[in-house]
Amino acid sequence: MNKVILMGRLTRDPEVRYSAGENALAIARYTLAVDRRFRRDGEATADFISCVAFGRSAEFAEKYFRQGLKIAITGRIQTGSYTNREGQKVYTTEVVVEEQEFAESKAASDSYAASRPQQSAAPSMPEPSAAGADGFMNIPDGIDEELPFN
């Protein structure tokens, strides 16, 4: 079985490209900084893991993922190799993303981003107009009769 579950922060905004052809496929590449459980000499250490997402997952990453955002992914490890311009064989390892989701609230993400030095102004995710301080939409009382399910 080849199954990977990771949670970490994006080291930079995802790099998204589209395949050539009539049915262009989105391909997003990003790196996750995953904290190690054990610290060396009291200092935090992390592993930097390359990830690739395809199709709708790639489009989602392009639209909503930004540097510093904490996400959780599941996927599979894929290895490969190629020969570079100098004629040397280069081996690659990456996680092919099957599922991805936010691992913290918008408020926690914003407070993390505010505590970090800014390198460049990245556009933020759109905020719902009716969102409360906790990031959830406020539902008015007495709306139960209008919902399609009860």
XYZ file of C-alpha atoms in Angstrom:
150
model
C 0.000 0.000 0.000
C 1.305 3.441 -0.926
C -0.492 6.038 1.241
C 0.854 9.309 2.629
C -0.790 11.687 5.109
C 0.957 15.016 5.716
C 0.191 18.250 7.514
C 2.399 21.275 7.129
C 2.751 24.824 5.876
C 3.266 25.884 2.276
C 6.781 27.225 1.736
C 5.586 29.422 -1.160
C 2.527 29.955 -3.347
C 1.747 26.934 -5.551
C 3.253 26.979 -9.044
C 0.475 26.128 -11.507
C 0.850 25.233 -15.173
C -1.592 23.901 -17.702
C -0.899 21.001 -20.048
C -0.996 21.610 -23.786
C -3.817 20.356 -25.918
C -7.547 20.650 -26.323
C -8.413 19.556 -22.771
C -5.797 21.473 -20.758
C -5.136 19.915 -17.348
C -4.032 22.071 -14.410
C -0.889 20.872 -12.629
C 0.034 22.500 -9.295
C 3.366 22.003 -7.567
C 4.057 23.106 -4.030
C 6.315 22.252 -1.121
C 5.128 21.503 2.398
C 7.287 22.202 5.434
C 6.368 19.397 7.831
C 7.608 19.761 11.416
C 9.530 16.849 12.834
C 8.211 15.421 16.071
C 11.615 15.315 17.748
C 13.778 18.396 18.025
C 17.533 18.469 17.720
C 19.257 20.565 20.426
C 15.905 22.134 21.300
C 15.505 23.637 17.827
C 12.521 22.934 15.598
C 13.353 21.069 12.406
C 11.230 20.344 9.375
C 11.201 18.198 6.282
C 10.429 19.876 2.968
C 8.238 17.630 0.841
C 7.442 18.234 -2.820
C 3.794 17.730 -3.783
C 1.942 17.748 -7.102
C -1.824 18.020 -7.656
C -3.760 17.582 -10.885
C -7.078 18.801 -12.309
C -9.587 20.333 -9.924
C -7.260 19.855 -6.964
C -4.635 21.917 -8.791
C -7.174 24.629 -9.614
C -8.266 24.714 -5.952
C -4.644 25.068 -4.841
C -4.093 27.898 -7.325
C -7.155 29.767 -6.081
C -6.910 29.325 -2.298
C -3.431 28.187 -1.215
C -0.839 30.792 -0.241
C 2.586 30.732 1.381
C 2.397 29.969 5.113
C -1.042 28.329 4.958
C -1.334 25.120 6.987
C -2.874 22.284 4.984
C -3.374 18.532 5.288
C -3.001 16.235 2.308
C -3.314 12.565 1.501
C -1.716 10.986 -1.502
C 0.895 8.546 -2.707
C 4.664 8.704 -3.077
C 5.923 8.659 -6.646
C 9.544 8.326 -7.672
C 11.113 9.064 -11.018
C 14.308 10.031 -12.751
C 15.583 12.075 -15.652
C 18.910 13.014 -17.203
C 19.864 16.666 -16.760
C 21.739 18.864 -19.252
C 25.094 17.780 -17.847
C 24.216 14.152 -18.593
C 23.777 13.197 -14.931
C 20.848 11.076 -13.814
C 18.641 12.908 -11.280
C 16.229 11.000 -9.044
C 12.975 12.598 -7.868
C 10.481 11.833 -5.115
C 7.180 13.651 -4.709
C 3.728 13.133 -3.248
C 0.902 12.937 -5.773
C -2.000 14.633 -3.983
C -5.292 12.742 -3.853
C -7.027 14.920 -1.228
C -6.128 18.287 0.271
C -7.810 20.511 2.825
C -7.262 23.436 5.144
C -5.758 22.419 8.499
C -6.554 25.600 10.417
C -9.191 28.301 10.521
C -8.904 31.449 8.436
C -8.392 33.484 11.623
C -5.499 31.264 12.747
C -3.964 31.451 9.281
C -4.260 35.240 9.242
C -2.690 35.550 12.706
C 0.180 33.259 11.631
C 0.706 35.343 8.487
C 0.661 38.565 10.538
C 3.365 37.221 12.849
C 5.672 36.348 9.937
C 7.711 38.916 8.004
C 6.090 39.696 4.660
C 8.127 39.034 1.535
C 5.496 40.075 -0.974
C 1.866 41.035 -0.990
C -0.060 37.881 -1.900
C -3.778 38.073 -2.571
C -5.814 36.545 0.227
C -8.765 34.228 0.017
C -12.145 35.883 -0.519
C -14.070 36.311 2.694
C -17.771 35.583 2.818
C -19.698 38.781 3.480
C -21.731 37.197 6.282
C -18.841 35.503 8.092
C -18.494 35.964 11.817
C -15.305 36.346 13.831
C -14.888 32.564 13.910
C -14.919 32.355 10.093
C -18.326 30.648 9.902
C -21.387 32.128 8.253
C -24.059 33.364 10.664
C -27.390 31.596 10.092
C -30.408 33.579 11.327
C -32.878 31.969 13.743
C -36.147 30.637 12.321
C -34.701 29.670 8.934
C -35.358 25.938 9.516
C -38.631 26.048 7.568
C -36.821 27.252 4.434
C -34.126 24.558 4.399
C -34.608 21.708 1.890
C -33.827 19.104 4.567
C -35.086 18.651 8.133
